[in-house]
Amino acid sequence: MLKILDRYIIKTFFGPFFFIFSVLFFIFIVNIIWVQLGQFMGKGLSYWQIMKLLFYLGVSVISMVLPLTILLASIMSFGEFGERYELAAMKAAGISLTRVMLPLLGVTAIMSVMLYFFSNNIIPDFQRKAKNMLFNIAQTKPALNFTPGQFIDQIPGYMVKFDKIYGENGENIDGVFVHKKASSYENQQSIVAEKGKFIPAANKNYLKLVLYNGYVYEDNFAGKPENVRLKQPDQAIKFDTLVSHFDVSEIINKAIEEERITDDYRFQTFNELNTTISKTKKDNDKFYTNVNNDVLSQTNSVIGYMDAATNKAKAKPKQQLKLDTVKSDKKLEMIYNAYNRLDNLKNTLEAKNNEINPGVKYYGKVVIYQQRIVTYSFTCIIFFLIGASLGSIIRKGGMGLPVIIAIVIFIIFYVINVGTENMAWSGKINPYLAAWIPNMVLFPFGVWMTYKALTDSQLFDAEKYKALFKPVTKLFVKTKEHKRYQ
């Protein structure tokens, strides 16, 4: 009997689970596409390469999608049980809510362990593939990777600059400057044009550029003696339209999945991150020691200078302390020098603080990334306790109220998560504590909600709250009838 009931509960849970997981995964992927769109669109990538890149990027969001999916699915499942009076029937048969929650708690625990191994062993590998693929796309697909107003040397053998880039796909350019990188035995050539346009070339190994209204400046005396070069100036050729082809086969044909970046902490497992954290901490401690010694020596120098000036003033006889112009100038000079030394010390402290901040931030990032491999697994269990309890209390299934409640809880979790993360990066709190604070805040809430569900609390009963505020509402209600109706 109980085995059949367990199978029914698990089956009811996995129905909304897979649907919600698919929807949330799609939403997170769309967010990634929105952020990363400019890096791979218009680069000549095939659909297969784009899909592979999105898959690499999407794998990393599972660690955030799974806890939210468990929260929503548990609310909807237990809400449907309550709405169809199945929970009441189970309780009437002597089956407690704890026993009903037990099979899904076991399923959630298994998924939490799987999420840990997934985050520890699989996500780092896909993070490495995604980051290297993005880097290689940016480096090897230069057709639309130009920045207005900057010299770009990604095209082999040329240096180019465009003042303005516009158009639907960035194909139109204004203020064109193209310089050929020539050796001492080649003719120097520079092209200046008012505007131009990128046009798809018949051969994909070439970049076709049509230029309008410009000049070609060329030196035709490469390798000739200096006296010959001085006699004849460089030539300038005016053109209305000029078509140029640039050979980019050297970079187009490079593999965009070649792994060049290997030292990112996000590519490491939990144990490997321990080594990185230890090394980072040692480097920071060594840097702090050097900074302290440097600041201490400068502080001692300032204090020593001020003490020497004070002793020198005390050693002078009273008859020499007349307020004449010369001695007043010396006193002002001493005060001025002391002020400058203090100001330099203040600037040094600010500069050292700016040097310390990147080390603190990096250390916080590595620690939080490592701890989240574990904390998100615990978040799954906490979200199940909250979701199952809320579902059995509100007794409402479907995509209405349960979704709203789940989104509110997730937003609270996300805000705490991001807030503590930023505080850890700035060095205000310990990063280990920052990674666990969201779970520490929500776990008591989950235990309290479970207690309320087990005791059949009418937490969302509107009549209960109306009765609570009835003494206040009675003050604003007329109890005596109008004389017209008497």
mmCIF file of N, CA and C in Angstrom, residues 105-156:
data_model
loop_
_atom_site.group_PDB
_atom_site.id
_atom_site.type_symbol
_atom_site.label_atom_id
_atom_site.label_comp_id
_atom_site.label_asym_id
_atom_site.label_seq_id
_atom_site.Cartn_x
_atom_site.Cartn_y
_atom_site.Cartn_z
ATOM 1 N N LEU A 105 11.475 13.771 -0.020
ATOM 2 C CA LEU A 105 12.681 14.232 0.660
ATOM 3 C C LEU A 105 13.876 13.379 0.257
ATOM 4 N N GLY A 106 13.641 12.056 0.129
ATOM 5 C CA GLY A 106 14.708 11.167 -0.341
ATOM 6 C C GLY A 106 15.115 11.482 -1.774
ATOM 7 N N VAL A 107 14.126 11.759 -2.643
ATOM 8 C CA VAL A 107 14.432 12.128 -4.035
ATOM 9 C C VAL A 107 15.222 13.430 -4.085
ATOM 10 N N THR A 108 14.822 14.400 -3.262
ATOM 11 C CA THR A 108 15.530 15.686 -3.219
ATOM 12 C C THR A 108 16.960 15.513 -2.721
ATOM 13 N N ALA A 109 17.152 14.656 -1.719
ATOM 14 C CA ALA A 109 18.505 14.399 -1.214
ATOM 15 C C ALA A 109 19.385 13.786 -2.297
ATOM 16 N N ILE A 110 18.824 12.845 -3.065
ATOM 17 C CA ILE A 110 19.588 12.236 -4.167
ATOM 18 C C ILE A 110 19.953 13.285 -5.208
ATOM 19 N N MET A 111 18.991 14.153 -5.559
ATOM 20 C CA MET A 111 19.279 15.212 -6.535
ATOM 21 C C MET A 111 20.308 16.199 -5.990
ATOM 22 N N SER A 112 20.308 16.445 -4.690
ATOM 23 C CA SER A 112 21.299 17.345 -4.082
ATOM 24 C C SER A 112 22.701 16.771 -4.204
ATOM 25 N N VAL A 113 22.827 15.460 -3.945
ATOM 26 C CA VAL A 113 24.142 14.811 -4.091
ATOM 27 C C VAL A 113 24.578 14.835 -5.551
ATOM 28 N N MET A 114 23.639 14.565 -6.452
ATOM 29 C CA MET A 114 23.964 14.601 -7.886
ATOM 30 C C MET A 114 24.387 16.003 -8.308
ATOM 31 N N LEU A 115 23.725 17.040 -7.765
ATOM 32 C CA LEU A 115 24.088 18.419 -8.093
ATOM 33 C C LEU A 115 25.499 18.735 -7.613
ATOM 34 N N TYR A 116 25.876 18.200 -6.444
ATOM 35 C CA TYR A 116 27.240 18.431 -5.947
ATOM 36 C C TYR A 116 28.270 17.853 -6.917
ATOM 37 N N PHE A 117 28.089 16.591 -7.304
ATOM 38 C CA PHE A 117 29.056 15.980 -8.222
ATOM 39 C C PHE A 117 29.007 16.643 -9.600
ATOM 40 N N PHE A 118 27.823 17.059 -10.010
ATOM 41 C CA PHE A 118 27.698 17.746 -11.292
ATOM 42 C C PHE A 118 28.450 19.081 -11.251
ATOM 43 N N SER A 119 28.256 19.855 -10.169
ATOM 44 C CA SER A 119 28.929 21.151 -10.042
ATOM 45 C C SER A 119 30.432 20.993 -9.862
ATOM 46 N N ASN A 120 30.846 19.900 -9.248
ATOM 47 C CA ASN A 120 32.259 19.709 -8.941
ATOM 48 C C ASN A 120 33.047 19.130 -10.110
ATOM 49 N N ASN A 121 32.421 18.269 -10.911
ATOM 50 C CA ASN A 121 33.171 17.533 -11.930
ATOM 51 C C ASN A 121 32.817 17.907 -13.367
ATOM 52 N N ILE A 122 31.583 18.314 -13.603
ATOM 53 C CA ILE A 122 31.151 18.549 -14.986
ATOM 54 C C ILE A 122 31.129 20.028 -15.336
ATOM 55 N N ILE A 123 30.551 20.859 -14.452
ATOM 56 C CA ILE A 123 30.434 22.285 -14.760
ATOM 57 C C ILE A 123 31.801 22.942 -15.005
ATOM 58 N N PRO A 124 32.861 22.663 -14.207
ATOM 59 C CA PRO A 124 34.164 23.290 -14.500
ATOM 60 C C PRO A 124 34.670 22.996 -15.903
ATOM 61 N N ASP A 125 34.464 21.761 -16.383
ATOM 62 C CA ASP A 125 34.915 21.404 -17.725
ATOM 63 C C ASP A 125 34.172 22.196 -18.788
ATOM 64 N N PHE A 126 32.852 22.355 -18.613
ATOM 65 C CA PHE A 126 32.070 23.115 -19.591
ATOM 66 C C PHE A 126 32.341 24.615 -19.470
ATOM 67 N N GLN A 127 32.659 25.077 -18.268
ATOM 68 C CA GLN A 127 33.058 26.485 -18.114
ATOM 69 C C GLN A 127 34.322 26.768 -18.910
ATOM 70 N N ARG A 128 35.269 25.844 -18.855
ATOM 71 C CA ARG A 128 36.516 26.012 -19.614
ATOM 72 C C ARG A 128 36.244 26.027 -21.116
ATOM 73 N N LYS A 129 35.405 25.105 -21.572
ATOM 74 C CA LYS A 129 35.091 25.057 -22.999
ATOM 75 C C LYS A 129 34.390 26.337 -23.454
ATOM 76 N N ALA A 130 33.429 26.826 -22.647
ATOM 77 C CA ALA A 130 32.672 28.025 -23.022
ATOM 78 C C ALA A 130 33.569 29.259 -23.068
ATOM 79 N N LYS A 131 34.410 29.430 -22.040
ATOM 80 C CA LYS A 131 35.250 30.623 -21.996
ATOM 81 C C LYS A 131 36.271 30.622 -23.118
ATOM 82 N N ASN A 132 36.865 29.473 -23.405
ATOM 83 C CA ASN A 132 37.832 29.393 -24.494
ATOM 84 C C ASN A 132 37.170 29.614 -25.845
ATOM 85 N N MET A 133 35.949 29.097 -25.989
ATOM 86 C CA MET A 133 35.244 29.277 -27.251
ATOM 87 C C MET A 133 34.898 30.745 -27.473
ATOM 88 N N LEU A 134 34.431 31.447 -26.426
ATOM 89 C CA LEU A 134 34.142 32.874 -26.544
ATOM 90 C C LEU A 134 35.406 33.668 -26.861
ATOM 91 N N PHE A 135 36.494 33.318 -26.187
ATOM 92 C CA PHE A 135 37.760 34.017 -26.423
ATOM 93 C C PHE A 135 38.231 33.817 -27.857
ATOM 94 N N ASN A 136 38.159 32.581 -28.339
ATOM 95 C CA ASN A 136 38.630 32.300 -29.699
ATOM 96 C C ASN A 136 37.731 32.930 -30.751
ATOM 97 N N ILE A 137 36.421 32.998 -30.464
ATOM 98 C CA ILE A 137 35.525 33.671 -31.414
ATOM 99 C C ILE A 137 35.885 35.144 -31.524
ATOM 100 N N ALA A 138 36.141 35.765 -30.386
ATOM 101 C CA ALA A 138 36.503 37.187 -30.401
ATOM 102 C C ALA A 138 37.828 37.422 -31.100
ATOM 103 N N GLN A 139 38.735 36.442 -31.004
ATOM 104 C CA GLN A 139 40.056 36.627 -31.591
ATOM 105 C C GLN A 139 40.127 36.222 -33.057
ATOM 106 N N THR A 140 39.335 35.215 -33.444
ATOM 107 C CA THR A 140 39.496 34.653 -34.784
ATOM 108 C C THR A 140 38.390 35.020 -35.755
ATOM 109 N N LYS A 141 37.384 35.743 -35.323
ATOM 110 C CA LYS A 141 36.295 36.172 -36.207
ATOM 111 C C LYS A 141 36.233 37.690 -36.206
ATOM 112 N N PRO A 142 37.131 38.345 -36.945
ATOM 113 C CA PRO A 142 37.288 39.786 -36.783
ATOM 114 C C PRO A 142 36.391 40.644 -37.657
ATOM 115 N N ALA A 143 35.524 40.057 -38.477
ATOM 116 C CA ALA A 143 34.817 40.851 -39.476
ATOM 117 C C ALA A 143 34.055 42.022 -38.863
ATOM 118 N N LEU A 144 33.411 41.809 -37.736
ATOM 119 C CA LEU A 144 32.642 42.867 -37.096
ATOM 120 C C LEU A 144 33.127 43.124 -35.675
ATOM 121 N N ASN A 145 34.372 42.828 -35.419
ATOM 122 C CA ASN A 145 34.915 42.960 -34.072
ATOM 123 C C ASN A 145 35.758 44.227 -33.943
ATOM 124 N N PHE A 146 35.357 45.289 -34.647
ATOM 125 C CA PHE A 146 36.093 46.542 -34.618
ATOM 126 C C PHE A 146 35.479 47.484 -33.589
ATOM 127 N N THR A 147 36.328 48.295 -32.982
ATOM 128 C CA THR A 147 35.882 49.301 -32.028
ATOM 129 C C THR A 147 36.078 50.672 -32.650
ATOM 130 N N PRO A 148 35.026 51.489 -32.742
ATOM 131 C CA PRO A 148 35.165 52.813 -33.370
ATOM 132 C C PRO A 148 36.228 53.657 -32.674
ATOM 133 N N GLY A 149 37.050 54.330 -33.487
ATOM 134 C CA GLY A 149 38.051 55.253 -32.949
ATOM 135 C C GLY A 149 39.317 54.604 -32.434
ATOM 136 N N GLN A 150 39.476 53.293 -32.599
ATOM 137 C CA GLN A 150 40.674 52.608 -32.114
ATOM 138 C C GLN A 150 41.365 51.876 -33.252
ATOM 139 N N PHE A 151 42.711 51.830 -33.168
ATOM 140 C CA PHE A 151 43.478 51.072 -34.144
ATOM 141 C C PHE A 151 43.369 49.583 -33.821
ATOM 142 N N ILE A 152 43.063 48.787 -34.855
ATOM 143 C CA ILE A 152 42.897 47.348 -34.705
ATOM 144 C C ILE A 152 43.905 46.655 -35.614
ATOM 145 N N ASP A 153 44.621 45.676 -35.069
ATOM 146 C CA ASP A 153 45.630 44.968 -35.870
ATOM 147 C C ASP A 153 45.307 43.484 -36.002
ATOM 148 N N GLN A 154 44.014 43.105 -35.944
ATOM 149 C CA GLN A 154 43.651 41.696 -36.046
ATOM 150 C C GLN A 154 43.734 41.175 -37.473
ATOM 151 N N ILE A 155 43.577 42.039 -38.460
ATOM 152 C CA ILE A 155 43.714 41.599 -39.848
ATOM 153 C C ILE A 155 45.195 41.421 -40.146
ATOM 154 N N PRO A 156 45.623 40.239 -40.540
ATOM 155 C CA PRO A 156 47.055 39.991 -40.766
ATOM 156 C C PRO A 156 47.645 40.949 -41.790
#
